[in-house]
Amino acid sequence: MKATVSGENRDIRAVWFEGGKVMMIDQRKLPAEVAVKSFSGYMDVAEAIRNMTVRGAPSIGASAAYAMCLAALKGCDLTEAAEDIKAARPTANDLFYAVDYMAGKLSEGADPVVAADGYAQMMVDKCSRIGEFGAELIKDGMKLMTHCNAGALATEDVGTALAPMRKAWGQGKRFFVYVSETRPRLQGMQLTAWELNQEGIDHAIIPDGASAYYMSQGVDMIITGADRIAENGDFANKIGTFDKARVAKHFGIPFYVAAPISTFDFNTKAGKDIVIEQRSETEVTMVKNIRIAPVGSKALNPAFDVTPAELVTGFITEKGILKPSEIHKVKQ
Ligand code: MRU
């Protein structure tokens, strides 16, 4: 992705390996600053996943792959490291997929850095394919909507939901994107809008509560990402996704989910079996470390919700666009 780091325009990824360390963009500092953090211990990387220095299912996966790489390079117990890393966050399937991928590669004697770099590149290639398939759905003059950040920051590079937008804009198509702010951590406002600005893609940030209003005014298509897709096609994504899918159905607006195969979990039969992460209430009651909620009021903070398969028009994957009834085709 394009970014200006310390005054220099660079092509940068969400997480990478350099000089024996895991490097990553501190996504908590965006859009004000493109800050880069470095880690030399696998537990530090696991903590960076937990505290959302890095976030977004495929980027969490790539970070987990690099954490396993560090554990191997430092001669740590890999079974223990795998458990520690998997404990960082519960919902995104990519975290578990990446750790198992690396455990397999390392048990075959693969070079840890080569294996982790290979995993990261594999994610980027999958997202490019998702962009190609998804761009065909985007027509000139369309009004699109997206929620949270499923862009390059969330996927190592290119994006999932944002990949078709990047690709279509690059093809010369012109369209407009409603970006819902995505309370409480504002991934839409602070990350997706930042990426669309970098690309020069026309967009506007809307309050989460305004999504139905703009759908009633005319939205042609909604594209979001996903954190875990169950065998029956139900999927978990950022809290607020279910609302949008429900309203989209009401207005007959196509609702697409862009995700690589690493996000599909065929061991989870249905959405009700997906573990929803509950995060700290201070993410709701505080903004920039200032309490905005009345003292004495508690808050609840589920990070994700589950959207039933019947509200999904299609899954945009690296293997093509699939109806919910067709996802068994990508079962590995
Ligand atoms: O809590 P986050 O920021 O990790 O949640 C991210 C999302 O819900 C994304 O939409 C999802 O991970 C897909 S990223 C391609």
Tab-separated table of C-alpha atoms and ligand atoms in Angstrom:
chain	number	residue	atom	x	y	z
A	1	MET	CA	0.000	0.000	0.000
A	2	LYS	CA	1.049	3.572	-0.561
A	3	ALA	CA	2.080	5.451	2.589
A	4	THR	CA	4.284	8.321	3.695
A	5	VAL	CA	6.640	7.146	6.435
A	6	SER	CA	8.842	9.809	8.059
A	7	GLY	CA	8.272	12.077	5.038
A	8	GLU	CA	9.202	9.382	2.514
A	9	ASN	CA	6.604	7.912	0.088
A	10	ARG	CA	6.893	4.170	0.377
A	11	ASP	CA	5.135	1.003	-0.732
A	12	ILE	CA	4.614	-0.658	2.641
A	13	ARG	CA	2.908	-3.740	4.054
A	14	ALA	CA	1.030	-4.131	7.328
A	15	VAL	CA	3.701	-6.460	8.798
A	16	TRP	CA	7.103	-7.677	7.592
A	17	PHE	CA	10.400	-9.190	8.763
A	18	GLU	CA	13.582	-7.068	8.797
A	19	GLY	CA	16.933	-7.338	10.571
A	20	GLY	CA	15.813	-10.294	12.688
A	21	LYS	CA	12.738	-8.429	13.917
A	22	VAL	CA	9.035	-8.351	13.130
A	23	MET	CA	8.094	-4.864	11.934
A	24	MET	CA	4.537	-3.533	11.676
A	25	ILE	CA	2.539	-0.357	11.133
A	26	ASP	CA	0.997	0.706	14.461
A	27	GLN	CA	-2.574	0.934	13.197
A	28	ARG	CA	-3.693	2.610	16.447
A	29	LYS	CA	-1.748	5.716	15.427
A	30	LEU	CA	-3.407	6.143	12.032
A	31	PRO	CA	-4.389	8.368	10.303
A	32	ALA	CA	-2.358	10.979	12.234
A	33	GLU	CA	0.903	9.088	11.921
A	34	VAL	CA	2.354	6.125	10.015
A	35	ALA	CA	4.375	4.744	12.941
A	36	VAL	CA	6.385	1.529	12.628
A	37	LYS	CA	6.939	-0.780	15.623
A	38	SER	CA	9.478	-3.601	15.882
A	39	PHE	CA	9.374	-6.753	17.975
A	40	SER	CA	12.030	-9.372	18.731
A	41	GLY	CA	9.961	-11.785	20.849
A	42	TYR	CA	6.960	-13.894	19.736
A	43	MET	CA	5.015	-12.944	22.876
A	44	ASP	CA	5.447	-9.257	21.958
A	45	VAL	CA	3.871	-9.973	18.572
A	46	ALA	CA	1.025	-11.875	20.257
A	47	GLU	CA	0.480	-8.839	22.498
A	48	ALA	CA	0.488	-6.544	19.417
A	49	ILE	CA	-2.314	-8.706	18.003
A	50	ARG	CA	-4.247	-8.605	21.303
A	51	ASN	CA	-3.940	-4.807	21.760
A	52	MET	CA	-4.705	-4.253	18.046
A	53	THR	CA	-1.441	-2.624	17.032
A	54	VAL	CA	-2.133	-4.899	14.052
A	55	ARG	CA	-5.668	-6.026	13.278
A	56	GLY	CA	-7.820	-7.456	10.486
A	57	ALA	CA	-8.063	-11.230	10.004
A	58	PRO	CA	-5.399	-11.825	7.279
A	59	SER	CA	-2.925	-9.350	8.843
A	60	ILE	CA	-3.443	-11.064	12.203
A	61	GLY	CA	-2.613	-14.297	10.347
A	62	ALA	CA	0.543	-12.871	8.772
A	63	SER	CA	1.634	-11.491	12.168
A	64	ALA	CA	1.048	-14.900	13.754
A	65	ALA	CA	3.177	-16.497	11.022
A	66	TYR	CA	6.015	-14.084	11.804
A	67	ALA	CA	5.572	-14.724	15.539
A	68	MET	CA	6.041	-18.463	14.920
A	69	CYS	CA	9.097	-17.581	12.828
A	70	LEU	CA	10.589	-15.643	15.768
A	71	ALA	CA	9.802	-18.507	18.142
A	72	ALA	CA	11.637	-20.932	15.838
A	73	LEU	CA	14.632	-18.623	15.369
A	74	LYS	CA	14.913	-18.228	19.159
A	75	GLY	CA	14.672	-21.994	19.732
A	76	CYS	CA	11.443	-21.682	21.746
A	77	ASP	CA	9.089	-24.622	22.372
A	78	LEU	CA	6.910	-24.388	19.266
A	79	THR	CA	3.910	-26.191	20.741
A	80	GLU	CA	3.868	-23.712	23.609
A	81	ALA	CA	4.444	-20.764	21.250
A	82	ALA	CA	1.570	-21.900	19.017
A	83	GLU	CA	-0.770	-21.977	22.021
A	84	ASP	CA	0.382	-18.577	23.284
A	85	ILE	CA	-0.064	-16.967	19.873
A	86	LYS	CA	-3.490	-18.568	19.297
A	87	ALA	CA	-4.625	-17.087	22.628
A	88	ALA	CA	-4.210	-13.514	21.343
A	89	ARG	CA	-7.750	-13.119	19.942
A	90	PRO	CA	-10.525	-15.759	19.492
A	91	THR	CA	-12.649	-14.863	16.449
A	92	ALA	CA	-10.475	-14.418	13.325
A	93	ASN	CA	-9.897	-17.870	11.803
A	94	ASP	CA	-6.747	-16.664	10.022
A	95	LEU	CA	-4.855	-16.562	13.337
A	96	PHE	CA	-5.319	-20.319	13.833
A	97	TYR	CA	-4.846	-21.074	10.117
A	98	ALA	CA	-1.492	-19.238	10.045
A	99	VAL	CA	-0.119	-20.832	13.213
A	100	ASP	CA	-1.015	-24.323	11.951
A	101	TYR	CA	0.472	-23.493	8.536
A	102	MET	CA	3.772	-22.461	10.142
A	103	ALA	CA	3.812	-25.402	12.558
A	104	GLY	CA	3.492	-27.679	9.525
A	105	LYS	CA	6.229	-25.906	7.562
A	106	LEU	CA	8.613	-25.819	10.538
A	107	SER	CA	8.053	-29.511	11.285
A	108	GLU	CA	9.119	-30.181	7.670
A	109	GLY	CA	12.359	-28.289	8.397
A	110	ALA	CA	11.480	-25.152	6.421
A	111	ASP	CA	13.519	-21.971	6.982
A	112	PRO	CA	11.372	-19.906	9.394
A	113	VAL	CA	11.814	-16.589	7.591
A	114	VAL	CA	11.232	-18.110	4.154
A	115	ALA	CA	8.091	-19.857	5.423
A	116	ALA	CA	6.668	-16.734	7.083
A	117	ASP	CA	7.507	-14.487	4.127
A	118	GLY	CA	5.887	-17.133	1.923
A	119	TYR	CA	2.733	-17.033	4.033
A	120	ALA	CA	2.566	-13.226	3.836
A	121	GLN	CA	3.092	-13.256	0.056
A	122	MET	CA	0.438	-15.956	-0.333
A	123	MET	CA	-2.066	-13.654	1.433
A	124	VAL	CA	-1.189	-10.749	-0.860
A	125	ASP	CA	-1.594	-12.938	-3.968
A	126	LYS	CA	-4.974	-14.193	-2.746
A	127	CYS	CA	-6.144	-10.611	-2.159
A	128	SER	CA	-5.047	-9.601	-5.670
A	129	ARG	CA	-7.193	-12.437	-7.055
A	130	ILE	CA	-10.113	-11.308	-4.888
A	131	GLY	CA	-9.631	-7.835	-6.393
A	132	GLU	CA	-9.776	-9.186	-9.946
A	133	PHE	CA	-12.962	-11.197	-9.404
A	134	GLY	CA	-14.645	-8.454	-7.361
A	135	ALA	CA	-13.800	-5.625	-9.760
A	136	GLU	CA	-16.109	-7.222	-12.335
A	137	LEU	CA	-19.063	-6.498	-10.003
A	138	ILE	CA	-18.269	-2.766	-9.854
A	139	LYS	CA	-19.744	-0.567	-12.587
A	140	ASP	CA	-19.169	3.093	-13.386
A	141	GLY	CA	-21.338	5.454	-11.297
A	142	MET	CA	-22.091	2.917	-8.589
A	143	LYS	CA	-22.606	3.846	-4.948
A	144	LEU	CA	-20.913	1.295	-2.703
A	145	MET	CA	-20.850	0.841	1.065
A	146	THR	CA	-18.330	-0.864	3.330
A	147	HIS	CA	-17.895	-1.350	7.078
A	148	CYS	CA	-14.781	-1.516	9.292
A	149	ASN	CA	-11.436	-1.850	7.498
A	150	ALA	CA	-10.923	-4.782	5.132
A	151	GLY	CA	-8.180	-2.994	3.237
A	152	ALA	CA	-4.426	-3.437	2.827
A	153	LEU	CA	-3.865	-2.701	6.530
A	154	ALA	CA	-6.120	-5.635	7.424
A	155	THR	CA	-4.710	-8.105	4.915
A	156	GLU	CA	-0.948	-7.490	4.707
A	157	ASP	CA	-1.605	-5.612	1.425
A	158	VAL	CA	-4.226	-4.944	-1.308
A	159	GLY	CA	-7.226	-5.765	0.930
A	160	THR	CA	-10.288	-7.976	0.655
A	161	ALA	CA	-13.371	-5.714	0.495
A	162	LEU	CA	-11.173	-2.818	-0.693
A	163	ALA	CA	-9.304	-4.945	-3.268
A	164	PRO	CA	-12.119	-4.834	-5.902
A	165	MET	CA	-12.391	-1.052	-5.330
A	166	ARG	CA	-8.643	-0.570	-5.809
A	167	LYS	CA	-8.712	-2.772	-8.920
A	168	ALA	CA	-11.822	-1.178	-10.481
A	169	TRP	CA	-10.559	2.374	-9.830
A	170	GLY	CA	-7.253	1.374	-11.439
A	171	GLN	CA	-9.256	0.157	-14.455
A	172	GLY	CA	-10.678	3.686	-14.782
A	173	LYS	CA	-14.116	2.958	-13.328
A	174	ARG	CA	-15.466	5.803	-11.199
A	175	PHE	CA	-17.719	5.154	-8.206
A	176	PHE	CA	-18.406	6.430	-4.698
A	177	VAL	CA	-17.961	4.648	-1.346
A	178	TYR	CA	-19.897	5.193	1.897
A	179	VAL	CA	-17.527	4.300	4.745
A	180	SER	CA	-19.238	3.665	8.079
A	181	GLU	CA	-17.132	5.038	10.947
A	182	THR	CA	-17.223	1.671	12.870
A	183	ARG	CA	-17.470	2.516	16.510
A	184	PRO	CA	-15.967	1.913	19.013
A	185	ARG	CA	-12.442	1.672	17.502
A	186	LEU	CA	-13.303	3.637	14.300
A	187	GLN	CA	-11.535	1.326	11.790
A	188	GLY	CA	-13.789	2.725	9.026
A	189	MET	CA	-13.102	6.384	9.731
A	190	GLN	CA	-9.418	6.086	10.709
A	191	LEU	CA	-8.177	3.247	8.443
A	192	THR	CA	-10.512	2.699	5.454
A	193	ALA	CA	-10.916	6.427	4.749
A	194	TRP	CA	-7.120	6.806	5.039
A	195	GLU	CA	-6.551	4.027	2.490
A	196	LEU	CA	-9.171	5.435	0.082
A	197	ASN	CA	-7.521	8.853	0.374
A	198	GLN	CA	-4.136	7.300	-0.484
A	199	GLU	CA	-5.741	5.808	-3.611
A	200	GLY	CA	-7.747	8.932	-4.504
A	201	ILE	CA	-11.005	6.927	-4.403
A	202	ASP	CA	-14.133	9.097	-3.889
A	203	HIS	CA	-15.754	8.391	-0.517
A	204	ALA	CA	-17.463	9.852	2.534
A	205	ILE	CA	-17.445	8.772	6.165
A	206	ILE	CA	-20.899	8.225	7.662
A	207	PRO	CA	-22.025	7.595	11.252
A	208	ASP	CA	-22.769	3.899	11.741
A	209	GLY	CA	-26.392	4.779	12.434
A	210	ALA	CA	-26.744	6.462	9.015
A	211	SER	CA	-26.222	3.308	6.957
A	212	ALA	CA	-29.932	2.502	6.590
A	213	TYR	CA	-30.700	6.117	5.694
A	214	TYR	CA	-28.164	6.093	2.827
A	215	MET	CA	-29.370	2.683	1.707
A	216	SER	CA	-32.863	4.195	1.438
A	217	GLN	CA	-31.331	6.942	-0.739
A	218	GLY	CA	-29.775	4.389	-3.079
A	219	VAL	CA	-26.766	2.109	-2.596
A	220	ASP	CA	-25.893	-0.337	-5.394
A	221	MET	CA	-23.749	-2.833	-3.521
A	222	ILE	CA	-22.198	-3.501	-0.115
A	223	ILE	CA	-18.843	-5.263	0.278
A	224	THR	CA	-17.403	-6.179	3.678
A	225	GLY	CA	-14.685	-8.501	4.916
A	226	ALA	CA	-15.069	-11.431	7.306
A	227	ASP	CA	-13.283	-12.868	10.340
A	228	ARG	CA	-14.635	-16.408	10.262
A	229	ILE	CA	-16.990	-18.096	7.796
A	230	ALA	CA	-18.767	-21.214	9.042
A	231	GLU	CA	-19.503	-24.321	6.980
A	232	ASN	CA	-23.123	-23.228	6.416
A	233	GLY	CA	-22.122	-19.761	5.149
A	234	ASP	CA	-22.921	-17.772	8.279
A	235	PHE	CA	-20.054	-15.382	8.907
A	236	ALA	CA	-18.626	-13.227	11.679
A	237	ASN	CA	-17.358	-9.721	10.985
A	238	LYS	CA	-17.070	-6.401	12.783
A	239	ILE	CA	-20.000	-5.503	15.025
A	240	GLY	CA	-22.586	-3.696	12.926
A	241	THR	CA	-22.204	-5.894	9.853
A	242	PHE	CA	-25.367	-7.878	10.636
A	243	ASP	CA	-27.433	-4.651	10.813
A	244	LYS	CA	-26.238	-3.646	7.361
A	245	ALA	CA	-26.925	-7.055	5.835
A	246	ARG	CA	-30.423	-7.045	7.333
A	247	VAL	CA	-31.254	-3.596	5.933
A	248	ALA	CA	-29.620	-4.396	2.600
A	249	LYS	CA	-31.981	-7.358	2.252
A	250	HIS	CA	-34.907	-5.020	2.975
A	251	PHE	CA	-33.885	-2.740	0.097
A	252	GLY	CA	-32.768	-5.568	-2.229
A	253	ILE	CA	-29.142	-4.363	-2.194
A	254	PRO	CA	-26.534	-7.042	-3.106
A	255	PHE	CA	-24.358	-7.864	-0.082
A	256	TYR	CA	-20.929	-9.378	-0.836
A	257	VAL	CA	-18.312	-10.728	1.572
A	258	ALA	CA	-14.704	-10.684	0.388
A	259	ALA	CA	-12.401	-13.172	2.106
A	260	PRO	CA	-9.517	-15.557	1.383
A	261	ILE	CA	-9.882	-19.303	1.980
A	262	SER	CA	-7.921	-18.915	5.260
A	263	THR	CA	-11.010	-17.225	6.723
A	264	PHE	CA	-13.305	-20.184	5.999
A	265	ASP	CA	-13.637	-22.588	8.937
A	266	PHE	CA	-15.270	-25.836	7.867
A	267	ASN	CA	-14.895	-27.224	11.393
A	268	THR	CA	-17.447	-24.681	12.599
A	269	LYS	CA	-20.851	-25.850	11.467
A	270	ALA	CA	-22.872	-22.635	11.912
A	271	GLY	CA	-22.652	-19.009	13.030
A	272	LYS	CA	-23.963	-19.779	16.500
A	273	ASP	CA	-20.774	-21.792	17.113
A	274	ILE	CA	-18.430	-18.863	16.385
A	275	VAL	CA	-16.751	-17.387	19.478
A	276	ILE	CA	-17.415	-13.632	19.629
A	277	GLU	CA	-14.618	-11.655	21.273
A	278	GLN	CA	-15.778	-9.390	24.109
A	279	ARG	CA	-13.393	-6.483	24.484
A	280	SER	CA	-12.863	-3.914	27.238
A	281	GLU	CA	-15.769	-1.566	27.974
A	282	THR	CA	-13.305	1.352	28.035
A	283	GLU	CA	-13.136	1.086	24.233
A	284	VAL	CA	-16.767	2.264	24.342
A	285	THR	CA	-16.734	4.647	27.313
A	286	MET	CA	-13.425	6.384	26.506
A	287	VAL	CA	-12.241	8.363	23.464
A	288	LYS	CA	-8.536	9.262	23.286
A	289	ASN	CA	-8.279	8.296	26.990
A	290	ILE	CA	-11.048	10.739	27.967
A	291	ARG	CA	-14.105	9.210	29.607
A	292	ILE	CA	-17.178	10.329	27.654
A	293	ALA	CA	-19.684	8.050	29.389
A	294	PRO	CA	-21.319	8.975	32.724
A	295	VAL	CA	-19.348	7.667	35.692
A	296	GLY	CA	-21.224	4.616	37.042
A	297	SER	CA	-22.587	3.472	33.677
A	298	LYS	CA	-21.180	0.167	32.436
A	299	ALA	CA	-20.709	-0.655	28.727
A	300	LEU	CA	-20.770	-3.859	26.665
A	301	ASN	CA	-18.356	-4.328	23.773
A	302	PRO	CA	-18.777	-7.359	21.504
A	303	ALA	CA	-16.151	-6.921	18.764
A	304	PHE	CA	-18.009	-8.936	16.108
A	305	ASP	CA	-21.480	-10.163	15.168
A	306	VAL	CA	-22.711	-13.025	13.022
A	307	THR	CA	-24.617	-12.553	9.757
A	308	PRO	CA	-26.684	-15.519	8.574
A	309	ALA	CA	-25.866	-17.002	5.154
A	310	GLU	CA	-29.275	-16.122	3.720
A	311	LEU	CA	-28.356	-12.436	3.812
A	312	VAL	CA	-25.205	-12.992	1.706
A	313	THR	CA	-25.368	-12.556	-2.089
A	314	GLY	CA	-21.902	-14.018	-2.586
A	315	PHE	CA	-18.433	-14.626	-1.197
A	316	ILE	CA	-15.622	-13.068	-3.255
A	317	THR	CA	-12.658	-15.413	-2.843
A	318	GLU	CA	-9.331	-15.982	-4.616
A	319	LYS	CA	-11.046	-18.897	-6.378
A	320	GLY	CA	-13.975	-16.858	-7.677
A	321	ILE	CA	-17.361	-15.614	-6.493
A	322	LEU	CA	-19.401	-18.244	-4.667
A	323	LYS	CA	-22.997	-18.331	-3.447
A	324	PRO	CA	-23.291	-19.424	0.205
A	325	SER	CA	-24.572	-22.810	-1.066
A	326	GLU	CA	-21.360	-23.272	-3.097
A	327	ILE	CA	-18.668	-22.645	-0.448
A	328	HIS	CA	-18.052	-26.384	0.038
A	329	LYS	CA	-16.207	-26.102	-3.294
A	330	VAL	CA	-13.290	-24.395	-1.520
A	331	LYS	CA	-13.155	-26.871	1.380
A	332	GLN	CA	-9.501	-28.032	1.715
B	1	MRU	O1	-11.316	-5.992	15.331
B	1	MRU	P1	-10.686	-5.947	13.978
B	1	MRU	O2	-10.294	-4.572	13.538
B	1	MRU	O3	-9.567	-6.937	13.813
B	1	MRU	O4	-11.877	-6.424	12.983
B	1	MRU	C1	-11.594	-6.507	11.641
B	1	MRU	C2	-12.766	-6.882	10.815
B	1	MRU	O5	-13.854	-7.156	11.278
B	1	MRU	C3	-12.510	-7.023	9.337
B	1	MRU	O6	-13.638	-6.682	8.606
B	1	MRU	C4	-12.123	-8.472	9.048
B	1	MRU	O7	-11.073	-8.852	9.894
B	1	MRU	C5	-11.727	-8.689	7.642
B	1	MRU	S1	-10.210	-7.982	7.312
B	1	MRU	C6	-9.937	-8.395	5.731
